[in-house]
Amino acid sequence: MKQALWGQVIKVKSILKREYEIPANDFALAGEASSNVRKILTQLGVNPVIIKRTSIAMYEAELNAVIHGNGGKALVEIFEDKIQILIYDEGPGIEDIELAMVEGYSTAPDSIREMGFGAGMGLSNIKKNADEFLLESEINKGTKVYITIALF
Amino acid sequence: MTVKEFALHNGYKILSCVDRAEELEITGVYICDLLSMAMAKIDDGELWITVHTNLNIIAIASLTNASCIVIPEGIEVEENTINKAQEKEVVIVQASDRSYDICINFYRQKSGVTYD
Ligand SMILES: Nc1ncnc2c1ncn2[C@@H]1O[C@H](COP(=O)(O)OP(=O)(O)OP(=O)(O)O)[C@@H](O)[C@H]1O
Ligand SMILES: [Mg+2]
């Protein structure tokens, strides 16, 4: 599936490519990558409904990297017909992906919950808003979230 | 009704982006303090009531196209949050009322009900 998603990258040239650092536990910068992508899509005149879906999906993955993944990176590629986002970290990884996907499941500590995170809805928000969504994770290696959204 | 009309009418204080408050129409109300739930549920133009005042509320309001964030019960908002709101063009309104009364006030003003 990963091959199918990203194999196309080599063949089709993207219009725009961006890379973002996602610092760990820095809530002054958390969401900046998503916010920047939203700005770019707005400038490109993308349909507002699609911009919102992209923003929500990317924000949730970005914040998971900030909160659970010890920070990471985002790679964003915009094509004529779609946007592809990869958010990856080299954090602790997810032991049971199926369980992590269950709404309400969260390992967020109290200090994070006090800010309003930890509903355990982030991953399902990504799934609901993405046209393609793939979560890969390995314990002590890290987590990769692939998001593809069709632009029309 | 615009955010400014709503705030003025009810004696609420606009803490950021007063100029934007004049343009933004309120389409409804959403109340929730779980950020990822608010992220999933806020519809464009809705006024979002939350007791959180940390920096993260700005991204939620901005990415969901909320018309404004309303902080109830006179809770104070940190200066760095107000600065971020200014930067991201998010309107924050500070209301002395409780969430329920904020909703009632919105409903009354919207429907023109004036009894008390
Ligand atoms: N990048 C990651 N690295 C390690 N664990 C992760 C990562 N992303 C998610 N998880 C695990 O999956 C769980 C569920 O994630 P999800 O985003 O759905 O909820 P949450 O982040 O806990 O809360 P919310 O997103 O609702 O604020 C997390 O609590 C965490 O245990
Ligand atoms: Mg999350």
PDB file of C-alpha atoms and ligand atoms in Angstrom:
ATOM      1  CA  MET A   1       0.000   0.000   0.000  1.00  0.00           C
ATOM      2  CA  LYS A   2       2.857   2.330   0.842  1.00  0.00           C
ATOM      3  CA  GLN A   3       4.375   1.568  -2.536  1.00  0.00           C
ATOM      4  CA  ALA A   4       1.081   2.278  -4.262  1.00  0.00           C
ATOM      5  CA  LEU A   5       0.738   5.602  -2.491  1.00  0.00           C
ATOM      6  CA  TRP A   6       4.262   6.854  -2.945  1.00  0.00           C
ATOM      7  CA  GLY A   7       5.306   5.114  -6.122  1.00  0.00           C
ATOM      8  CA  GLN A   8       3.486   7.811  -8.018  1.00  0.00           C
ATOM      9  CA  VAL A   9       5.667  10.502  -6.510  1.00  0.00           C
ATOM     10  CA  ILE A  10       8.538   9.456  -8.712  1.00  0.00           C
ATOM     11  CA  LYS A  11       6.518   9.530 -11.924  1.00  0.00           C
ATOM     12  CA  VAL A  12       4.351  12.604 -11.474  1.00  0.00           C
ATOM     13  CA  LYS A  13       6.037  15.875 -10.705  1.00  0.00           C
ATOM     14  CA  SER A  14       4.570  17.770  -7.818  1.00  0.00           C
ATOM     15  CA  ILE A  15       3.665  21.436  -8.104  1.00  0.00           C
ATOM     16  CA  LEU A  16       5.005  22.204  -4.702  1.00  0.00           C
ATOM     17  CA  LYS A  17       7.049  20.483  -2.031  1.00  0.00           C
ATOM     18  CA  ARG A  18       7.548  21.515   1.569  1.00  0.00           C
ATOM     19  CA  GLU A  19       9.348  20.112   4.568  1.00  0.00           C
ATOM     20  CA  TYR A  20       8.680  21.115   8.153  1.00  0.00           C
ATOM     21  CA  GLU A  21      10.378  20.437  11.460  1.00  0.00           C
ATOM     22  CA  ILE A  22       7.984  19.460  14.227  1.00  0.00           C
ATOM     23  CA  PRO A  23       9.639  20.148  17.580  1.00  0.00           C
ATOM     24  CA  ALA A  24       8.719  17.941  20.549  1.00  0.00           C
ATOM     25  CA  ASN A  25       6.426  19.375  23.218  1.00  0.00           C
ATOM     26  CA  ASP A  26       6.675  22.902  21.882  1.00  0.00           C
ATOM     27  CA  PHE A  27       3.162  24.283  21.978  1.00  0.00           C
ATOM     28  CA  ALA A  28       4.176  27.695  20.698  1.00  0.00           C
ATOM     29  CA  LEU A  29       5.086  26.044  17.385  1.00  0.00           C
ATOM     30  CA  ALA A  30       2.627  23.130  17.419  1.00  0.00           C
ATOM     31  CA  GLY A  31       0.282  23.411  14.460  1.00  0.00           C
ATOM     32  CA  GLU A  32       2.515  25.800  12.517  1.00  0.00           C
ATOM     33  CA  ALA A  33       3.172  23.271   9.745  1.00  0.00           C
ATOM     34  CA  SER A  34      -0.556  22.633   9.292  1.00  0.00           C
ATOM     35  CA  SER A  35      -1.268  26.328   9.449  1.00  0.00           C
ATOM     36  CA  ASN A  36       1.306  26.980   6.724  1.00  0.00           C
ATOM     37  CA  VAL A  37      -0.114  24.277   4.460  1.00  0.00           C
ATOM     38  CA  ARG A  38      -3.576  25.756   4.943  1.00  0.00           C
ATOM     39  CA  LYS A  39      -2.223  29.111   3.810  1.00  0.00           C
ATOM     40  CA  ILE A  40      -0.639  27.588   0.705  1.00  0.00           C
ATOM     41  CA  LEU A  41      -3.834  25.741  -0.251  1.00  0.00           C
ATOM     42  CA  THR A  42      -5.825  28.940   0.223  1.00  0.00           C
ATOM     43  CA  GLN A  43      -3.429  30.809  -2.067  1.00  0.00           C
ATOM     44  CA  LEU A  44      -3.796  28.041  -4.651  1.00  0.00           C
ATOM     45  CA  GLY A  45      -7.555  28.538  -4.554  1.00  0.00           C
ATOM     46  CA  VAL A  46      -8.369  25.016  -3.354  1.00  0.00           C
ATOM     47  CA  ASN A  47     -11.979  24.331  -2.341  1.00  0.00           C
ATOM     48  CA  PRO A  48     -12.475  25.442   1.305  1.00  0.00           C
ATOM     49  CA  VAL A  49     -14.068  22.117   2.284  1.00  0.00           C
ATOM     50  CA  ILE A  50     -10.959  20.271   1.105  1.00  0.00           C
ATOM     51  CA  ILE A  51      -8.684  22.784   2.845  1.00  0.00           C
ATOM     52  CA  LYS A  52     -10.521  22.151   6.103  1.00  0.00           C
ATOM     53  CA  ARG A  53     -10.283  18.356   5.758  1.00  0.00           C
ATOM     54  CA  THR A  54      -6.572  18.637   4.997  1.00  0.00           C
ATOM     55  CA  SER A  55      -5.984  21.011   7.902  1.00  0.00           C
ATOM     56  CA  ILE A  56      -7.749  18.760  10.408  1.00  0.00           C
ATOM     57  CA  ALA A  57      -5.992  15.584   9.268  1.00  0.00           C
ATOM     58  CA  MET A  58      -2.563  17.185   9.183  1.00  0.00           C
ATOM     59  CA  TYR A  59      -2.989  18.990  12.501  1.00  0.00           C
ATOM     60  CA  GLU A  60      -3.899  15.790  14.321  1.00  0.00           C
ATOM     61  CA  ALA A  61      -0.875  13.954  12.907  1.00  0.00           C
ATOM     62  CA  GLU A  62       1.369  16.924  13.647  1.00  0.00           C
ATOM     63  CA  LEU A  63       0.170  17.154  17.237  1.00  0.00           C
ATOM     64  CA  ASN A  64       0.646  13.419  17.754  1.00  0.00           C
ATOM     65  CA  ALA A  65       4.260  13.855  16.685  1.00  0.00           C
ATOM     66  CA  VAL A  66       4.612  16.790  19.105  1.00  0.00           C
ATOM     67  CA  ILE A  67       2.933  15.019  22.027  1.00  0.00           C
ATOM     68  CA  HIS A  68       3.607  11.301  21.591  1.00  0.00           C
ATOM     69  CA  GLY A  69       6.477  11.064  19.105  1.00  0.00           C
ATOM     70  CA  ASN A  70       9.198  13.297  20.610  1.00  0.00           C
ATOM     71  CA  GLY A  71       8.807  15.583  17.625  1.00  0.00           C
ATOM     72  CA  GLY A  72       9.360  14.741  13.984  1.00  0.00           C
ATOM     73  CA  LYS A  73       9.033  16.029  10.470  1.00  0.00           C
ATOM     74  CA  ALA A  74       6.354  16.689   7.905  1.00  0.00           C
ATOM     75  CA  LEU A  75       6.798  16.222   4.161  1.00  0.00           C
ATOM     76  CA  VAL A  76       4.107  17.795   2.059  1.00  0.00           C
ATOM     77  CA  GLU A  77       3.707  17.452  -1.698  1.00  0.00           C
ATOM     78  CA  ILE A  78       0.988  19.109  -3.697  1.00  0.00           C
ATOM     79  CA  PHE A  79       0.087  17.682  -7.099  1.00  0.00           C
ATOM     80  CA  GLU A  80      -2.427  18.871  -9.709  1.00  0.00           C
ATOM     81  CA  ASP A  81      -5.060  16.565  -8.293  1.00  0.00           C
ATOM     82  CA  LYS A  82      -4.026  15.707  -4.736  1.00  0.00           C
ATOM     83  CA  ILE A  83      -2.007  16.548  -1.673  1.00  0.00           C
ATOM     84  CA  GLN A  84       0.228  13.998   0.001  1.00  0.00           C
ATOM     85  CA  ILE A  85       1.406  14.434   3.551  1.00  0.00           C
ATOM     86  CA  LEU A  86       3.869  12.299   5.451  1.00  0.00           C
ATOM     87  CA  ILE A  87       4.369  12.973   9.133  1.00  0.00           C
ATOM     88  CA  TYR A  88       7.013  10.872  10.784  1.00  0.00           C
ATOM     89  CA  ASP A  89       8.831  10.695  14.050  1.00  0.00           C
ATOM     90  CA  GLU A  90      11.473   8.555  15.705  1.00  0.00           C
ATOM     91  CA  GLY A  91       9.589   8.309  18.965  1.00  0.00           C
ATOM     92  CA  PRO A  92       8.460   5.318  21.025  1.00  0.00           C
ATOM     93  CA  GLY A  93       6.094   3.953  18.364  1.00  0.00           C
ATOM     94  CA  ILE A  94       2.632   2.473  18.828  1.00  0.00           C
ATOM     95  CA  GLU A  95       2.357  -0.986  20.302  1.00  0.00           C
ATOM     96  CA  ASP A  96      -1.176  -1.795  19.150  1.00  0.00           C
ATOM     97  CA  ILE A  97      -2.304   0.267  16.175  1.00  0.00           C
ATOM     98  CA  GLU A  98      -5.817  -1.153  16.203  1.00  0.00           C
ATOM     99  CA  LEU A  99      -6.234  -0.123  19.827  1.00  0.00           C
ATOM    100  CA  ALA A 100      -4.735   3.318  19.169  1.00  0.00           C
ATOM    101  CA  MET A 101      -7.365   3.826  16.456  1.00  0.00           C
ATOM    102  CA  VAL A 102     -10.242   3.218  18.890  1.00  0.00           C
ATOM    103  CA  GLU A 103     -11.972   6.494  19.734  1.00  0.00           C
ATOM    104  CA  GLY A 104     -11.392   7.320  23.387  1.00  0.00           C
ATOM    105  CA  TYR A 105      -8.125   5.423  23.701  1.00  0.00           C
ATOM    106  CA  SER A 106      -5.319   7.711  24.775  1.00  0.00           C
ATOM    107  CA  THR A 107      -2.059   7.433  26.646  1.00  0.00           C
ATOM    108  CA  ALA A 108      -1.722  11.220  27.004  1.00  0.00           C
ATOM    109  CA  PRO A 109      -0.410  12.181  30.445  1.00  0.00           C
ATOM    110  CA  ASP A 110      -2.310  14.546  32.750  1.00  0.00           C
ATOM    111  CA  SER A 111      -0.197  17.572  31.817  1.00  0.00           C
ATOM    112  CA  ILE A 112      -1.293  17.108  28.189  1.00  0.00           C
ATOM    113  CA  ARG A 113      -4.931  16.389  29.051  1.00  0.00           C
ATOM    114  CA  GLU A 114      -5.067  19.609  31.057  1.00  0.00           C
ATOM    115  CA  MET A 115      -4.548  21.481  27.800  1.00  0.00           C
ATOM    116  CA  GLY A 116      -7.525  19.727  26.220  1.00  0.00           C
ATOM    117  CA  PHE A 117      -5.766  16.938  24.337  1.00  0.00           C
ATOM    118  CA  GLY A 118      -6.269  13.260  25.063  1.00  0.00           C
ATOM    119  CA  ALA A 119      -9.818  12.633  23.860  1.00  0.00           C
ATOM    120  CA  GLY A 120      -8.356   9.787  21.822  1.00  0.00           C
ATOM    121  CA  MET A 121      -9.963  11.116  18.671  1.00  0.00           C
ATOM    122  CA  GLY A 122      -6.986  12.406  16.719  1.00  0.00           C
ATOM    123  CA  LEU A 123      -6.315   9.288  14.678  1.00  0.00           C
ATOM    124  CA  SER A 124      -9.963   8.769  13.804  1.00  0.00           C
ATOM    125  CA  ASN A 125     -10.179  12.441  12.798  1.00  0.00           C
ATOM    126  CA  ILE A 126      -7.344  11.759  10.359  1.00  0.00           C
ATOM    127  CA  LYS A 127      -9.032   8.655   8.992  1.00  0.00           C
ATOM    128  CA  LYS A 128     -12.371  10.428   8.531  1.00  0.00           C
ATOM    129  CA  ASN A 129     -10.867  13.375   6.677  1.00  0.00           C
ATOM    130  CA  ALA A 130      -8.279  11.646   4.497  1.00  0.00           C
ATOM    131  CA  ASP A 131      -9.011   9.910   1.217  1.00  0.00           C
ATOM    132  CA  GLU A 132      -6.101   7.595   1.911  1.00  0.00           C
ATOM    133  CA  PHE A 133      -4.605   7.050   5.333  1.00  0.00           C
ATOM    134  CA  LEU A 134      -1.834   4.711   6.362  1.00  0.00           C
ATOM    135  CA  LEU A 135      -0.312   4.386   9.804  1.00  0.00           C
ATOM    136  CA  GLU A 136       2.979   2.550  10.198  1.00  0.00           C
ATOM    137  CA  SER A 137       4.665   2.189  13.527  1.00  0.00           C
ATOM    138  CA  GLU A 138       7.421   0.205  15.135  1.00  0.00           C
ATOM    139  CA  ILE A 139       8.223   0.103  18.819  1.00  0.00           C
ATOM    140  CA  ASN A 140      11.296   2.187  19.689  1.00  0.00           C
ATOM    141  CA  LYS A 141      11.711   3.090  16.020  1.00  0.00           C
ATOM    142  CA  GLY A 142       8.958   5.576  15.367  1.00  0.00           C
ATOM    143  CA  THR A 143       5.703   6.289  13.609  1.00  0.00           C
ATOM    144  CA  LYS A 144       4.780   7.275  10.059  1.00  0.00           C
ATOM    145  CA  VAL A 145       1.441   8.720   9.068  1.00  0.00           C
ATOM    146  CA  TYR A 146       0.646   8.932   5.345  1.00  0.00           C
ATOM    147  CA  ILE A 147      -2.282  11.111   4.350  1.00  0.00           C
ATOM    148  CA  THR A 148      -3.562  11.659   0.817  1.00  0.00           C
ATOM    149  CA  ILE A 149      -6.399  14.014  -0.023  1.00  0.00           C
ATOM    150  CA  ALA A 150      -7.817  14.492  -3.493  1.00  0.00           C
ATOM    151  CA  LEU A 151      -8.003  18.176  -4.388  1.00  0.00           C
ATOM    152  CA  PHE A 152     -11.309  17.859  -6.241  1.00  0.00           C
TER     153      PHE A 152
ATOM    154  CA  MET B   1     -25.119  38.747  13.463  1.00  0.00           C
ATOM    155  CA  THR B   2     -21.421  39.580  13.531  1.00  0.00           C
ATOM    156  CA  VAL B   3     -19.088  38.704  16.388  1.00  0.00           C
ATOM    157  CA  LYS B   4     -18.822  42.394  17.227  1.00  0.00           C
ATOM    158  CA  GLU B   5     -22.597  42.874  17.342  1.00  0.00           C
ATOM    159  CA  PHE B   6     -22.898  39.865  19.626  1.00  0.00           C
ATOM    160  CA  ALA B   7     -20.103  40.990  21.948  1.00  0.00           C
ATOM    161  CA  LEU B   8     -21.300  44.602  22.165  1.00  0.00           C
ATOM    162  CA  HIS B   9     -24.931  43.665  22.752  1.00  0.00           C
ATOM    163  CA  ASN B  10     -24.041  41.390  25.671  1.00  0.00           C
ATOM    164  CA  GLY B  11     -21.246  43.413  27.215  1.00  0.00           C
ATOM    165  CA  TYR B  12     -18.521  40.916  26.333  1.00  0.00           C
ATOM    166  CA  LYS B  13     -14.948  41.979  25.742  1.00  0.00           C
ATOM    167  CA  ILE B  14     -13.167  41.410  22.426  1.00  0.00           C
ATOM    168  CA  LEU B  15      -9.563  40.522  23.252  1.00  0.00           C
ATOM    169  CA  SER B  16      -8.129  40.164  19.743  1.00  0.00           C
ATOM    170  CA  CYS B  17      -8.749  41.192  16.120  1.00  0.00           C
ATOM    171  CA  VAL B  18     -11.520  43.727  16.689  1.00  0.00           C
ATOM    172  CA  ASP B  19     -11.530  44.573  12.974  1.00  0.00           C
ATOM    173  CA  ARG B  20     -12.202  40.958  12.007  1.00  0.00           C
ATOM    174  CA  ALA B  21     -14.976  40.749  14.624  1.00  0.00           C
ATOM    175  CA  GLU B  22     -16.832  43.300  12.555  1.00  0.00           C
ATOM    176  CA  GLU B  23     -16.776  41.112   9.445  1.00  0.00           C
ATOM    177  CA  LEU B  24     -17.312  37.619  10.823  1.00  0.00           C
ATOM    178  CA  GLU B  25     -20.865  36.287  10.942  1.00  0.00           C
ATOM    179  CA  ILE B  26     -21.772  33.818  13.684  1.00  0.00           C
ATOM    180  CA  THR B  27     -23.579  30.804  12.240  1.00  0.00           C
ATOM    181  CA  GLY B  28     -24.131  28.848  15.454  1.00  0.00           C
ATOM    182  CA  VAL B  29     -22.563  27.680  18.702  1.00  0.00           C
ATOM    183  CA  TYR B  30     -20.349  24.744  19.604  1.00  0.00           C
ATOM    184  CA  ILE B  31     -19.251  23.937  23.144  1.00  0.00           C
ATOM    185  CA  CYS B  32     -16.522  21.445  24.018  1.00  0.00           C
ATOM    186  CA  ASP B  33     -13.253  21.424  25.930  1.00  0.00           C
ATOM    187  CA  LEU B  34     -11.777  18.372  24.202  1.00  0.00           C
ATOM    188  CA  LEU B  35      -9.638  19.837  21.442  1.00  0.00           C
ATOM    189  CA  SER B  36      -9.816  16.952  18.974  1.00  0.00           C
ATOM    190  CA  MET B  37     -13.576  16.774  19.403  1.00  0.00           C
ATOM    191  CA  ALA B  38     -13.872  20.502  18.723  1.00  0.00           C
ATOM    192  CA  MET B  39     -11.576  19.993  15.739  1.00  0.00           C
ATOM    193  CA  ALA B  40     -13.922  17.339  14.379  1.00  0.00           C
ATOM    194  CA  LYS B  41     -17.177  19.132  15.077  1.00  0.00           C
ATOM    195  CA  ILE B  42     -16.897  22.914  14.743  1.00  0.00           C
ATOM    196  CA  ASP B  43     -18.734  24.004  11.611  1.00  0.00           C
ATOM    197  CA  ASP B  44     -17.617  27.043   9.626  1.00  0.00           C
ATOM    198  CA  GLY B  45     -18.621  30.283  11.308  1.00  0.00           C
ATOM    199  CA  GLU B  46     -19.561  28.782  14.639  1.00  0.00           C
ATOM    200  CA  LEU B  47     -18.778  30.505  17.884  1.00  0.00           C
ATOM    201  CA  TRP B  48     -16.720  28.093  20.012  1.00  0.00           C
ATOM    202  CA  ILE B  49     -17.031  28.202  23.781  1.00  0.00           C
ATOM    203  CA  THR B  50     -14.146  26.696  25.746  1.00  0.00           C
ATOM    204  CA  VAL B  51     -12.561  27.217  29.157  1.00  0.00           C
ATOM    205  CA  HIS B  52      -9.115  26.491  27.745  1.00  0.00           C
ATOM    206  CA  THR B  53      -6.968  29.550  27.271  1.00  0.00           C
ATOM    207  CA  ASN B  54      -3.726  27.880  26.164  1.00  0.00           C
ATOM    208  CA  LEU B  55      -2.054  28.516  22.790  1.00  0.00           C
ATOM    209  CA  ASN B  56      -3.551  25.421  21.154  1.00  0.00           C
ATOM    210  CA  ILE B  57      -7.078  26.860  20.979  1.00  0.00           C
ATOM    211  CA  ILE B  58      -5.904  29.309  18.316  1.00  0.00           C
ATOM    212  CA  ALA B  59      -4.993  26.567  15.836  1.00  0.00           C
ATOM    213  CA  ILE B  60      -8.289  24.784  16.479  1.00  0.00           C
ATOM    214  CA  ALA B  61     -10.348  27.920  15.837  1.00  0.00           C
ATOM    215  CA  SER B  62      -8.278  28.885  12.816  1.00  0.00           C
ATOM    216  CA  LEU B  63      -8.261  25.480  11.100  1.00  0.00           C
ATOM    217  CA  THR B  64     -11.999  24.904  11.658  1.00  0.00           C
ATOM    218  CA  ASN B  65     -12.994  28.424  10.511  1.00  0.00           C
ATOM    219  CA  ALA B  66     -14.738  29.205  13.787  1.00  0.00           C
ATOM    220  CA  SER B  67     -16.016  32.800  13.820  1.00  0.00           C
ATOM    221  CA  CYS B  68     -14.556  33.311  17.301  1.00  0.00           C
ATOM    222  CA  ILE B  69     -13.525  31.690  20.559  1.00  0.00           C
ATOM    223  CA  VAL B  70     -15.625  32.681  23.557  1.00  0.00           C
ATOM    224  CA  ILE B  71     -14.028  32.217  26.970  1.00  0.00           C
ATOM    225  CA  PRO B  72     -16.800  32.055  29.593  1.00  0.00           C
ATOM    226  CA  GLU B  73     -17.061  33.066  33.260  1.00  0.00           C
ATOM    227  CA  GLY B  74     -14.610  35.944  32.968  1.00  0.00           C
ATOM    228  CA  ILE B  75     -11.633  33.579  32.791  1.00  0.00           C
ATOM    229  CA  GLU B  76      -8.444  35.488  32.058  1.00  0.00           C
ATOM    230  CA  VAL B  77      -6.583  34.753  28.829  1.00  0.00           C
ATOM    231  CA  GLU B  78      -2.782  34.573  28.749  1.00  0.00           C
ATOM    232  CA  GLU B  79      -0.993  37.296  26.839  1.00  0.00           C
ATOM    233  CA  ASN B  80       0.850  34.831  24.586  1.00  0.00           C
ATOM    234  CA  THR B  81      -2.484  33.331  23.543  1.00  0.00           C
ATOM    235  CA  ILE B  82      -3.850  36.771  22.682  1.00  0.00           C
ATOM    236  CA  ASN B  83      -0.694  37.530  20.701  1.00  0.00           C
ATOM    237  CA  LYS B  84      -1.024  34.298  18.761  1.00  0.00           C
ATOM    238  CA  ALA B  85      -4.696  35.037  18.092  1.00  0.00           C
ATOM    239  CA  GLN B  86      -3.700  38.418  16.710  1.00  0.00           C
ATOM    240  CA  GLU B  87      -1.091  36.792  14.485  1.00  0.00           C
ATOM    241  CA  LYS B  88      -3.487  34.120  13.172  1.00  0.00           C
ATOM    242  CA  GLU B  89      -6.436  36.527  12.901  1.00  0.00           C
ATOM    243  CA  VAL B  90      -8.564  34.678  15.424  1.00  0.00           C
ATOM    244  CA  VAL B  91     -11.095  36.641  17.455  1.00  0.00           C
ATOM    245  CA  ILE B  92     -11.196  35.888  21.177  1.00  0.00           C
ATOM    246  CA  VAL B  93     -14.160  37.117  23.190  1.00  0.00           C
ATOM    247  CA  GLN B  94     -14.147  37.140  26.969  1.00  0.00           C
ATOM    248  CA  ALA B  95     -17.623  36.730  28.464  1.00  0.00           C
ATOM    249  CA  SER B  96     -18.599  37.211  32.079  1.00  0.00           C
ATOM    250  CA  ASP B  97     -21.474  34.720  31.650  1.00  0.00           C
ATOM    251  CA  ARG B  98     -21.583  30.947  31.962  1.00  0.00           C
ATOM    252  CA  SER B  99     -21.677  28.844  28.783  1.00  0.00           C
ATOM    253  CA  TYR B 100     -25.414  28.223  29.065  1.00  0.00           C
ATOM    254  CA  ASP B 101     -26.199  31.921  29.333  1.00  0.00           C
ATOM    255  CA  ILE B 102     -23.907  32.736  26.434  1.00  0.00           C
ATOM    256  CA  CYS B 103     -25.965  30.333  24.290  1.00  0.00           C
ATOM    257  CA  ILE B 104     -29.229  31.801  25.538  1.00  0.00           C
ATOM    258  CA  ASN B 105     -27.980  35.297  24.737  1.00  0.00           C
ATOM    259  CA  PHE B 106     -26.986  34.217  21.260  1.00  0.00           C
ATOM    260  CA  TYR B 107     -30.365  32.619  20.667  1.00  0.00           C
ATOM    261  CA  ARG B 108     -32.273  35.632  21.938  1.00  0.00           C
ATOM    262  CA  GLN B 109     -30.320  38.111  19.893  1.00  0.00           C
ATOM    263  CA  LYS B 110     -30.599  35.950  16.789  1.00  0.00           C
ATOM    264  CA  SER B 111     -34.323  35.356  17.075  1.00  0.00           C
ATOM    265  CA  GLY B 112     -35.147  38.819  18.416  1.00  0.00           C
ATOM    266  CA  VAL B 113     -36.635  37.478  21.669  1.00  0.00           C
ATOM    267  CA  THR B 114     -36.432  40.237  24.255  1.00  0.00           C
ATOM    268  CA  TYR B 115     -38.313  38.938  27.331  1.00  0.00           C
ATOM    269  CA  ASP B 116     -36.402  38.314  30.526  1.00  0.00           C
TER     270      ASP B 116
HETATM  271  N1  LIG C   1       3.226   9.540  16.743  1.00  0.00           N
HETATM  272  C1  LIG C   1       2.891   8.734  17.755  1.00  0.00           C
HETATM  273  N2  LIG C   1       3.850   8.118  18.494  1.00  0.00           N
HETATM  274  C2  LIG C   1       3.534   7.305  19.529  1.00  0.00           C
HETATM  275  N3  LIG C   1       2.258   7.045  19.901  1.00  0.00           N
HETATM  276  C3  LIG C   1       1.270   7.619  19.210  1.00  0.00           C
HETATM  277  C4  LIG C   1       1.517   8.491  18.100  1.00  0.00           C
HETATM  278  N4  LIG C   1       0.322   8.896  17.605  1.00  0.00           N
HETATM  279  C5  LIG C   1      -0.615   8.302  18.354  1.00  0.00           C
HETATM  280  N5  LIG C   1      -0.061   7.548  19.336  1.00  0.00           N
HETATM  281  C6  LIG C   1      -0.783   6.729  20.335  1.00  0.00           C
HETATM  282  O1  LIG C   1      -2.124   6.549  19.908  1.00  0.00           O
HETATM  283  C7  LIG C   1      -3.008   7.085  20.895  1.00  0.00           C
HETATM  284  C8  LIG C   1      -4.255   7.635  20.213  1.00  0.00           C
HETATM  285  O2  LIG C   1      -3.920   8.779  19.405  1.00  0.00           O
HETATM  286  P1  LIG C   1      -5.034   9.870  19.098  1.00  0.00           P
HETATM  287  O3  LIG C   1      -4.424  10.952  18.317  1.00  0.00           O
HETATM  288  O4  LIG C   1      -6.207   9.167  18.504  1.00  0.00           O
HETATM  289  O5  LIG C   1      -5.465  10.377  20.535  1.00  0.00           O
HETATM  290  P2  LIG C   1      -4.647  11.308  21.548  1.00  0.00           P
HETATM  291  O6  LIG C   1      -3.521  11.965  20.849  1.00  0.00           O
HETATM  292  O7  LIG C   1      -4.290  10.499  22.740  1.00  0.00           O
HETATM  293  O8  LIG C   1      -5.754  12.366  21.948  1.00  0.00           O
HETATM  294  P3  LIG C   1      -6.379  13.507  20.981  1.00  0.00           P
HETATM  295  O9  LIG C   1      -5.729  13.364  19.651  1.00  0.00           O
HETATM  296  O10 LIG C   1      -7.846  13.210  20.940  1.00  0.00           O
HETATM  297  O11 LIG C   1      -6.067  14.787  21.667  1.00  0.00           O
HETATM  298  C9  LIG C   1      -2.197   8.091  21.668  1.00  0.00           C
HETATM  299  O12 LIG C   1      -2.693   8.350  22.957  1.00  0.00           O
HETATM  300  C10 LIG C   1      -0.828   7.395  21.692  1.00  0.00           C
HETATM  301  O13 LIG C   1      -0.816   6.380  22.671  1.00  0.00           O
HETATM  302 MG    MG C   2      -3.839  12.943  19.002  1.00  0.00          MG
END
